[in-house]
mmCIF file with all atom_site columns, C-alpha atoms in Angstrom:
data_model
loop_
_atom_site.group_PDB
_atom_site.id
_atom_site.type_symbol
_atom_site.label_atom_id
_atom_site.label_alt_id
_atom_site.label_comp_id
_atom_site.label_asym_id
_atom_site.label_entity_id
_atom_site.label_seq_id
_atom_site.pdbx_PDB_ins_code
_atom_site.Cartn_x
_atom_site.Cartn_y
_atom_site.Cartn_z
_atom_site.occupancy
_atom_site.B_iso_or_equiv
_atom_site.pdbx_formal_charge
_atom_site.auth_seq_id
_atom_site.auth_comp_id
_atom_site.auth_asym_id
_atom_site.auth_atom_id
_atom_site.pdbx_PDB_model_num
ATOM 1   C CA . UNK J 1 1   ? -15.157 34.654 3.375   1.00 92.00 ? 13  UNK J CA 1
ATOM 2   C CA . UNK J 1 2   ? -14.343 31.559 1.360   1.00 93.00 ? 14  UNK J CA 1
ATOM 3   C CA . UNK J 1 3   ? -17.370 29.462 0.594   1.00 90.00 ? 15  UNK J CA 1
ATOM 4   C CA . UNK J 1 4   ? -16.013 26.788 -1.774  1.00 91.00 ? 16  UNK J CA 1
ATOM 5   C CA . UNK J 1 5   ? -12.865 24.666 -1.980  1.00 92.00 ? 17  UNK J CA 1
ATOM 6   C CA . UNK J 1 6   ? -12.155 26.056 -5.463  1.00 93.00 ? 18  UNK J CA 1
ATOM 7   C CA . UNK J 1 7   ? -11.574 29.573 -4.083  1.00 94.00 ? 19  UNK J CA 1
ATOM 8   C CA . UNK J 1 8   ? -15.004 31.162 -4.533  1.00 94.00 ? 20  UNK J CA 1
ATOM 9   C CA . UNK J 1 9   ? -15.626 33.779 -1.906  1.00 95.00 ? 21  UNK J CA 1
ATOM 10  C CA . UNK J 1 10  ? -18.297 36.294 -1.122  1.00 96.00 ? 22  UNK J CA 1
ATOM 11  C CA . UNK J 1 11  ? -17.975 39.843 0.174   1.00 95.00 ? 23  UNK J CA 1
ATOM 12  C CA . UNK J 1 12  ? -19.799 43.154 0.054   1.00 94.00 ? 24  UNK J CA 1
ATOM 13  C CA . UNK J 1 13  ? -19.942 45.114 -3.185  1.00 94.00 ? 25  UNK J CA 1
ATOM 14  C CA . UNK J 1 14  ? -18.879 48.244 -1.286  1.00 91.00 ? 26  UNK J CA 1
ATOM 15  C CA . UNK J 1 15  ? -15.633 46.485 -0.282  1.00 93.00 ? 27  UNK J CA 1
ATOM 16  C CA . UNK J 1 16  ? -14.481 46.116 -3.910  1.00 94.00 ? 28  UNK J CA 1
ATOM 17  C CA . UNK J 1 17  ? -16.331 49.041 -5.495  1.00 94.00 ? 29  UNK J CA 1
ATOM 18  C CA . UNK J 1 18  ? -14.005 51.062 -7.706  1.00 90.00 ? 30  UNK J CA 1
ATOM 19  C CA . UNK J 1 19  ? -11.086 48.640 -7.335  1.00 89.00 ? 31  UNK J CA 1
ATOM 20  C CA . UNK J 1 20  ? -9.212  47.602 -10.465 1.00 85.00 ? 32  UNK J CA 1
ATOM 21  C CA . UNK J 1 21  ? -6.953  45.041 -8.785  1.00 90.00 ? 33  UNK J CA 1
ATOM 22  C CA . UNK J 1 22  ? -8.221  42.807 -6.040  1.00 95.00 ? 34  UNK J CA 1
ATOM 23  C CA . UNK J 1 23  ? -6.071  40.692 -3.765  1.00 94.00 ? 35  UNK J CA 1
ATOM 24  C CA . UNK J 1 24  ? -7.207  38.318 -1.056  1.00 93.00 ? 36  UNK J CA 1
ATOM 25  C CA . UNK J 1 25  ? -5.334  37.389 2.105   1.00 91.00 ? 37  UNK J CA 1
ATOM 26  C CA . UNK J 1 26  ? -5.943  33.904 3.441   1.00 92.00 ? 38  UNK J CA 1
ATOM 27  C CA . UNK J 1 27  ? -4.611  32.341 6.611   1.00 90.00 ? 39  UNK J CA 1
ATOM 28  C CA . UNK J 1 28  ? -3.716  28.696 6.097   1.00 89.00 ? 40  UNK J CA 1
ATOM 29  C CA . UNK J 1 29  ? -3.225  26.460 9.109   1.00 88.00 ? 41  UNK J CA 1
ATOM 30  C CA . UNK J 1 30  ? 0.075   24.582 9.026   1.00 88.00 ? 42  UNK J CA 1
ATOM 31  C CA . UNK J 1 31  ? 1.501   22.615 11.947  1.00 91.00 ? 43  UNK J CA 1
ATOM 32  C CA . UNK J 1 32  ? -0.805  24.376 14.383  1.00 89.00 ? 44  UNK J CA 1
ATOM 33  C CA . UNK J 1 33  ? 0.263   27.845 13.188  1.00 91.00 ? 45  UNK J CA 1
ATOM 34  C CA . UNK J 1 34  ? -1.467  30.341 10.920  1.00 88.00 ? 46  UNK J CA 1
ATOM 35  C CA . UNK J 1 35  ? 0.423   31.275 7.775   1.00 90.00 ? 47  UNK J CA 1
ATOM 36  C CA . UNK J 1 36  ? -0.729  34.309 5.788   1.00 91.00 ? 48  UNK J CA 1
ATOM 37  C CA . UNK J 1 37  ? -0.789  34.055 1.994   1.00 93.00 ? 49  UNK J CA 1
ATOM 38  C CA . UNK J 1 38  ? -1.773  36.829 -0.399  1.00 94.00 ? 50  UNK J CA 1
ATOM 39  C CA . UNK J 1 39  ? -3.474  35.826 -3.643  1.00 96.00 ? 51  UNK J CA 1
ATOM 40  C CA . UNK J 1 40  ? -3.295  38.457 -6.368  1.00 95.00 ? 52  UNK J CA 1
ATOM 41  C CA . UNK J 1 41  ? -5.119  36.619 -9.159  1.00 96.00 ? 53  UNK J CA 1
ATOM 42  C CA . UNK J 1 42  ? -8.735  37.161 -8.254  1.00 96.00 ? 54  UNK J CA 1
ATOM 43  C CA . UNK J 1 43  ? -11.597 37.463 -10.706 1.00 94.00 ? 55  UNK J CA 1
ATOM 44  C CA . UNK J 1 44  ? -14.978 39.029 -10.197 1.00 94.00 ? 56  UNK J CA 1
ATOM 45  C CA . UNK J 1 45  ? -17.631 36.405 -10.917 1.00 94.00 ? 57  UNK J CA 1
ATOM 46  C CA . UNK J 1 46  ? -20.727 38.465 -10.124 1.00 94.00 ? 58  UNK J CA 1
ATOM 47  C CA . UNK J 1 47  ? -21.760 41.702 -8.437  1.00 94.00 ? 59  UNK J CA 1
ATOM 48  C CA . UNK J 1 48  ? -25.012 43.200 -7.243  1.00 93.00 ? 60  UNK J CA 1
ATOM 49  C CA . UNK J 1 49  ? -24.624 46.800 -6.112  1.00 92.00 ? 61  UNK J CA 1
ATOM 50  C CA . UNK J 1 50  ? -28.193 47.032 -4.810  1.00 90.00 ? 62  UNK J CA 1
ATOM 51  C CA . UNK J 1 51  ? -27.862 43.921 -2.645  1.00 91.00 ? 63  UNK J CA 1
ATOM 52  C CA . UNK J 1 52  ? -24.275 44.971 -1.710  1.00 92.00 ? 64  UNK J CA 1
ATOM 53  C CA . UNK J 1 53  ? -22.898 41.569 -2.750  1.00 95.00 ? 65  UNK J CA 1
ATOM 54  C CA . UNK J 1 54  ? -19.866 40.482 -4.760  1.00 96.00 ? 66  UNK J CA 1
ATOM 55  C CA . UNK J 1 55  ? -18.804 36.977 -5.707  1.00 96.00 ? 67  UNK J CA 1
ATOM 56  C CA . UNK J 1 56  ? -15.089 36.510 -6.377  1.00 96.00 ? 68  UNK J CA 1
ATOM 57  C CA . UNK J 1 57  ? -12.799 33.590 -7.172  1.00 96.00 ? 69  UNK J CA 1
ATOM 58  C CA . UNK J 1 58  ? -9.113  33.096 -6.428  1.00 97.00 ? 70  UNK J CA 1
ATOM 59  C CA . UNK J 1 59  ? -7.677  31.869 -9.745  1.00 96.00 ? 71  UNK J CA 1
ATOM 60  C CA . UNK J 1 60  ? -3.968  31.329 -9.016  1.00 94.00 ? 72  UNK J CA 1
ATOM 61  C CA . UNK J 1 61  ? -2.672  28.112 -10.572 1.00 91.00 ? 73  UNK J CA 1
ATOM 62  C CA . UNK J 1 62  ? -0.950  26.704 -7.497  1.00 89.00 ? 74  UNK J CA 1
ATOM 63  C CA . UNK J 1 63  ? -3.625  27.675 -5.008  1.00 91.00 ? 75  UNK J CA 1
ATOM 64  C CA . UNK J 1 64  ? -4.515  24.836 -2.635  1.00 92.00 ? 76  UNK J CA 1
ATOM 65  C CA . UNK J 1 65  ? -7.998  23.589 -1.959  1.00 93.00 ? 77  UNK J CA 1
ATOM 66  C CA . UNK J 1 66  ? -9.498  26.055 0.481   1.00 94.00 ? 78  UNK J CA 1
ATOM 67  C CA . UNK J 1 67  ? -11.447 25.276 3.643   1.00 91.00 ? 79  UNK J CA 1
ATOM 68  C CA . UNK J 1 68  ? -14.901 26.797 3.136   1.00 91.00 ? 80  UNK J CA 1
ATOM 69  C CA . UNK J 1 69  ? -17.007 28.271 5.905   1.00 91.00 ? 81  UNK J CA 1
ATOM 70  C CA . UNK J 1 70  ? -20.361 26.427 6.067   1.00 90.00 ? 82  UNK J CA 1
ATOM 71  C CA . UNK J 1 71  ? -23.575 28.310 5.368   1.00 89.00 ? 83  UNK J CA 1
ATOM 72  C CA . UNK J 1 72  ? -26.303 27.684 7.943   1.00 87.00 ? 84  UNK J CA 1
ATOM 73  C CA . UNK J 1 73  ? -28.552 24.875 6.700   1.00 74.00 ? 85  UNK J CA 1
ATOM 74  C CA . UNK J 1 74  ? -31.723 26.643 7.823   1.00 70.00 ? 86  UNK J CA 1
ATOM 75  C CA . UNK J 1 75  ? -31.081 30.254 8.775   1.00 64.00 ? 87  UNK J CA 1
ATOM 76  C CA . UNK J 1 76  ? -34.774 30.569 9.707   1.00 73.00 ? 88  UNK J CA 1
ATOM 77  C CA . UNK J 1 77  ? -33.876 28.540 12.828  1.00 81.00 ? 89  UNK J CA 1
ATOM 78  C CA . UNK J 1 78  ? -31.798 31.474 14.091  1.00 87.00 ? 90  UNK J CA 1
ATOM 79  C CA . UNK J 1 79  ? -33.438 32.788 17.254  1.00 91.00 ? 91  UNK J CA 1
ATOM 80  C CA . UNK J 1 80  ? -33.643 36.356 18.518  1.00 93.00 ? 92  UNK J CA 1
ATOM 81  C CA . UNK J 1 81  ? -31.239 36.517 21.464  1.00 93.00 ? 93  UNK J CA 1
ATOM 82  C CA . UNK J 1 82  ? -28.959 33.818 20.033  1.00 95.00 ? 94  UNK J CA 1
ATOM 83  C CA . UNK J 1 83  ? -25.238 34.472 20.322  1.00 96.00 ? 95  UNK J CA 1
ATOM 84  C CA . UNK J 1 84  ? -23.419 35.336 17.088  1.00 96.00 ? 96  UNK J CA 1
ATOM 85  C CA . UNK J 1 85  ? -19.828 36.189 16.222  1.00 96.00 ? 97  UNK J CA 1
ATOM 86  C CA . UNK J 1 86  ? -18.187 38.403 13.598  1.00 94.00 ? 98  UNK J CA 1
ATOM 87  C CA . UNK J 1 87  ? -14.676 37.837 12.283  1.00 92.00 ? 99  UNK J CA 1
ATOM 88  C CA . UNK J 1 88  ? -12.865 40.570 10.428  1.00 89.00 ? 100 UNK J CA 1
ATOM 89  C CA . UNK J 1 89  ? -10.150 43.185 10.462  1.00 88.00 ? 101 UNK J CA 1
ATOM 90  C CA . UNK J 1 90  ? -11.813 46.182 12.088  1.00 82.00 ? 102 UNK J CA 1
ATOM 91  C CA . UNK J 1 91  ? -9.598  49.246 11.803  1.00 83.00 ? 103 UNK J CA 1
ATOM 92  C CA . UNK J 1 92  ? -6.882  46.950 10.378  1.00 85.00 ? 104 UNK J CA 1
ATOM 93  C CA . UNK J 1 93  ? -6.710  44.650 13.412  1.00 87.00 ? 105 UNK J CA 1
ATOM 94  C CA . UNK J 1 94  ? -6.613  41.284 11.623  1.00 87.00 ? 106 UNK J CA 1
ATOM 95  C CA . UNK J 1 95  ? -8.454  38.190 12.837  1.00 87.00 ? 107 UNK J CA 1
ATOM 96  C CA . UNK J 1 96  ? -10.566 40.082 15.349  1.00 89.00 ? 108 UNK J CA 1
ATOM 97  C CA . UNK J 1 97  ? -13.573 38.202 16.730  1.00 93.00 ? 109 UNK J CA 1
ATOM 98  C CA . UNK J 1 98  ? -16.484 40.056 18.332  1.00 92.00 ? 110 UNK J CA 1
ATOM 99  C CA . UNK J 1 99  ? -19.576 38.624 19.989  1.00 94.00 ? 111 UNK J CA 1
ATOM 100 C CA . UNK J 1 100 ? -23.157 39.775 20.346  1.00 94.00 ? 112 UNK J CA 1
ATOM 101 C CA . UNK J 1 101 ? -26.702 38.566 19.945  1.00 94.00 ? 113 UNK J CA 1
ATOM 102 C CA . UNK J 1 102 ? -29.306 38.595 17.208  1.00 94.00 ? 114 UNK J CA 1
ATOM 103 C CA . UNK J 1 103 ? -31.573 41.550 17.955  1.00 90.00 ? 115 UNK J CA 1
ATOM 104 C CA . UNK J 1 104 ? -34.017 40.848 15.147  1.00 84.00 ? 116 UNK J CA 1
ATOM 105 C CA . UNK J 1 105 ? -34.036 38.682 12.043  1.00 88.00 ? 117 UNK J CA 1
ATOM 106 C CA . UNK J 1 106 ? -36.102 41.109 9.961   1.00 82.00 ? 118 UNK J CA 1
ATOM 107 C CA . UNK J 1 107 ? -34.942 44.721 10.232  1.00 78.00 ? 119 UNK J CA 1
ATOM 108 C CA . UNK J 1 108 ? -36.144 46.653 7.201   1.00 77.00 ? 120 UNK J CA 1
ATOM 109 C CA . UNK J 1 109 ? -33.842 49.428 6.055   1.00 77.00 ? 121 UNK J CA 1
ATOM 110 C CA . UNK J 1 110 ? -33.867 51.169 2.705   1.00 75.00 ? 122 UNK J CA 1
ATOM 111 C CA . UNK J 1 111 ? -36.103 48.523 1.177   1.00 77.00 ? 123 UNK J CA 1
ATOM 112 C CA . UNK J 1 112 ? -34.082 45.481 2.278   1.00 79.00 ? 124 UNK J CA 1
ATOM 113 C CA . UNK J 1 113 ? -34.313 43.048 5.185   1.00 82.00 ? 125 UNK J CA 1
ATOM 114 C CA . UNK J 1 114 ? -31.283 42.546 7.420   1.00 87.00 ? 126 UNK J CA 1
ATOM 115 C CA . UNK J 1 115 ? -30.294 40.675 10.518  1.00 90.00 ? 127 UNK J CA 1
ATOM 116 C CA . UNK J 1 116 ? -29.769 43.196 13.289  1.00 90.00 ? 128 UNK J CA 1
ATOM 117 C CA . UNK J 1 117 ? -27.099 42.293 15.819  1.00 91.00 ? 129 UNK J CA 1
ATOM 118 C CA . UNK J 1 118 ? -25.416 43.779 18.853  1.00 90.00 ? 130 UNK J CA 1
ATOM 119 C CA . UNK J 1 119 ? -22.117 42.283 17.675  1.00 89.00 ? 131 UNK J CA 1
ATOM 120 C CA . UNK J 1 120 ? -19.623 45.187 17.489  1.00 87.00 ? 132 UNK J CA 1
ATOM 121 C CA . UNK J 1 121 ? -18.909 46.120 13.870  1.00 84.00 ? 133 UNK J CA 1
ATOM 122 C CA . UNK J 1 122 ? -16.357 48.640 12.606  1.00 83.00 ? 134 UNK J CA 1
ATOM 123 C CA . UNK J 1 123 ? -14.781 49.546 9.259   1.00 83.00 ? 135 UNK J CA 1
ATOM 124 C CA . UNK J 1 124 ? -12.895 46.409 8.225   1.00 85.00 ? 136 UNK J CA 1
ATOM 125 C CA . UNK J 1 125 ? -15.611 43.986 9.325   1.00 87.00 ? 137 UNK J CA 1
ATOM 126 C CA . UNK J 1 126 ? -17.611 44.444 6.109   1.00 89.00 ? 138 UNK J CA 1
ATOM 127 C CA . UNK J 1 127 ? -17.712 41.347 3.937   1.00 91.00 ? 139 UNK J CA 1
ATOM 128 C CA . UNK J 1 128 ? -16.899 39.017 6.796   1.00 93.00 ? 140 UNK J CA 1
ATOM 129 C CA . UNK J 1 129 ? -19.129 36.268 8.106   1.00 95.00 ? 141 UNK J CA 1
ATOM 130 C CA . UNK J 1 130 ? -21.600 36.526 10.957  1.00 95.00 ? 142 UNK J CA 1
ATOM 131 C CA . UNK J 1 131 ? -21.438 33.077 12.542  1.00 95.00 ? 143 UNK J CA 1
ATOM 132 C CA . UNK J 1 132 ? -23.668 31.124 14.886  1.00 95.00 ? 144 UNK J CA 1
ATOM 133 C CA . UNK J 1 133 ? -22.228 29.187 17.852  1.00 93.00 ? 145 UNK J CA 1
ATOM 134 C CA . UNK J 1 134 ? -21.647 26.147 15.600  1.00 92.00 ? 146 UNK J CA 1
ATOM 135 C CA . UNK J 1 135 ? -19.515 28.160 13.153  1.00 93.00 ? 147 UNK J CA 1
ATOM 136 C CA . UNK J 1 136 ? -22.157 28.334 10.407  1.00 94.00 ? 148 UNK J CA 1
ATOM 137 C CA . UNK J 1 137 ? -22.586 31.541 8.418   1.00 95.00 ? 149 UNK J CA 1
ATOM 138 C CA . UNK J 1 138 ? -25.919 33.169 9.251   1.00 95.00 ? 150 UNK J CA 1
ATOM 139 C CA . UNK J 1 139 ? -25.138 36.471 7.553   1.00 94.00 ? 151 UNK J CA 1
ATOM 140 C CA . UNK J 1 140 ? -22.624 38.695 5.797   1.00 94.00 ? 152 UNK J CA 1
ATOM 141 C CA . UNK J 1 141 ? -21.565 41.676 7.909   1.00 92.00 ? 153 UNK J CA 1
ATOM 142 C CA . UNK J 1 142 ? -22.433 44.837 6.052   1.00 88.00 ? 154 UNK J CA 1
ATOM 143 C CA . UNK J 1 143 ? -22.853 47.972 8.184   1.00 77.00 ? 155 UNK J CA 1
ATOM 144 C CA . UNK J 1 144 ? -23.581 49.667 11.445  1.00 62.00 ? 156 UNK J CA 1
ATOM 145 C CA . UNK J 1 145 ? -26.000 52.429 12.296  1.00 59.00 ? 157 UNK J CA 1
ATOM 146 C CA . UNK J 1 146 ? -24.408 55.787 11.529  1.00 52.00 ? 158 UNK J CA 1
ATOM 147 C CA . UNK J 1 147 ? -23.992 57.103 15.085  1.00 45.00 ? 159 UNK J CA 1
ATOM 148 C CA . UNK J 1 148 ? -23.121 60.642 13.997  1.00 47.00 ? 160 UNK J CA 1
ATOM 149 C CA . UNK J 1 149 ? -26.257 60.918 11.862  1.00 53.00 ? 161 UNK J CA 1
ATOM 150 C CA . UNK J 1 150 ? -28.431 59.624 14.712  1.00 47.00 ? 162 UNK J CA 1
ATOM 151 C CA . UNK J 1 151 ? -26.767 61.967 17.198  1.00 48.00 ? 163 UNK J CA 1
ATOM 152 C CA . UNK J 1 152 ? -27.611 64.983 15.020  1.00 53.00 ? 164 UNK J CA 1
ATOM 153 C CA . UNK J 1 153 ? -31.262 63.913 14.920  1.00 53.00 ? 165 UNK J CA 1
ATOM 154 C CA . UNK J 1 154 ? -31.835 62.616 18.456  1.00 54.00 ? 166 UNK J CA 1
ATOM 155 C CA . UNK J 1 155 ? -28.875 63.847 20.510  1.00 59.00 ? 167 UNK J CA 1
ATOM 156 C CA . UNK J 1 156 ? -28.103 60.243 21.506  1.00 57.00 ? 168 UNK J CA 1
ATOM 157 C CA . UNK J 1 157 ? -25.144 58.158 20.372  1.00 57.00 ? 169 UNK J CA 1
ATOM 158 C CA . UNK J 1 158 ? -26.330 54.595 19.631  1.00 55.00 ? 170 UNK J CA 1
ATOM 159 C CA . UNK J 1 159 ? -23.970 51.705 20.257  1.00 64.00 ? 171 UNK J CA 1
ATOM 160 C CA . UNK J 1 160 ? -23.820 48.252 18.720  1.00 72.00 ? 172 UNK J CA 1
ATOM 161 C CA . UNK J 1 161 ? -26.729 48.521 16.306  1.00 79.00 ? 173 UNK J CA 1
ATOM 162 C CA . UNK J 1 162 ? -25.282 46.593 13.400  1.00 85.00 ? 174 UNK J CA 1
ATOM 163 C CA . UNK J 1 163 ? -26.489 44.741 10.330  1.00 87.00 ? 175 UNK J CA 1
ATOM 164 C CA . UNK J 1 164 ? -25.775 41.653 8.254   1.00 91.00 ? 176 UNK J CA 1
ATOM 165 C CA . UNK J 1 165 ? -27.205 40.395 4.975   1.00 91.00 ? 177 UNK J CA 1
ATOM 166 C CA . UNK J 1 166 ? -29.212 37.277 5.746   1.00 91.00 ? 178 UNK J CA 1
ATOM 167 C CA . UNK J 1 167 ? -27.845 33.865 4.726   1.00 91.00 ? 179 UNK J CA 1
ATOM 168 C CA . UNK J 1 168 ? -30.999 33.188 2.699   1.00 89.00 ? 180 UNK J CA 1
ATOM 169 C CA . UNK J 1 169 ? -30.177 36.206 0.510   1.00 89.00 ? 181 UNK J CA 1
ATOM 170 C CA . UNK J 1 170 ? -26.601 34.955 0.107   1.00 91.00 ? 182 UNK J CA 1
ATOM 171 C CA . UNK J 1 171 ? -27.914 31.571 -0.992  1.00 88.00 ? 183 UNK J CA 1
ATOM 172 C CA . UNK J 1 172 ? -30.262 33.208 -3.556  1.00 88.00 ? 184 UNK J CA 1
ATOM 173 C CA . UNK J 1 173 ? -27.409 35.343 -4.915  1.00 90.00 ? 185 UNK J CA 1
ATOM 174 C CA . UNK J 1 174 ? -25.255 32.238 -5.377  1.00 87.00 ? 186 UNK J CA 1
ATOM 175 C CA . UNK J 1 175 ? -28.056 30.279 -7.051  1.00 87.00 ? 187 UNK J CA 1
ATOM 176 C CA . UNK J 1 176 ? -28.795 33.189 -9.389  1.00 86.00 ? 188 UNK J CA 1
ATOM 177 C CA . UNK J 1 177 ? -25.141 33.159 -10.423 1.00 80.00 ? 189 UNK J CA 1
ATOM 178 C CA . UNK J 1 178 ? -25.124 29.354 -10.792 1.00 74.00 ? 190 UNK J CA 1
ATOM 179 C CA . UNK J 1 179 ? -22.595 28.797 -8.043  1.00 72.00 ? 191 UNK J CA 1
ATOM 180 C CA . UNK J 1 180 ? -23.493 26.172 -5.503  1.00 62.00 ? 192 UNK J CA 1
ATOM 181 C CA . UNK J 1 181 ? -22.484 26.317 -1.886  1.00 60.00 ? 193 UNK J CA 1
ATOM 182 C CA . UNK J 1 182 ? -20.392 23.449 -0.513  1.00 54.00 ? 194 UNK J CA 1
#
């Protein structure tokens, strides 16, 4: 998602891993309609494989000022049970919005802390924002529990156990890379 007017955006490292050419599709609102524009001049500003984060910037000369998505001012205010929304292109279905709740703000997995949410997540949601009811980014959608792996172990198929990188970690990543959030 775009986080600065100058075209800086943040996504998951696993979304761009191994790519040599990156393009970004943006929907601009014009006269009440959404117009899709593909930007092919995109540079990698910073990456952190272990945190699964990548900072990119659209660098096309004639690119307009972008409308950034606001980062939650105090993500610690996010309550368990609060409604949250994910926007993405799961399975290629563009501009899909799903809704769920925050299950926990501190789920530890593989040495990292994540937001756990019941918001449905599928391939194509990764790198998109997890938003609160005011439209502020509270996390970066990253993964879901591997249902097949769990089924082999327990015999049960879990549903809607999904994860997002916390907004506080996004803010730290941006500060480390000397990019402020607008």
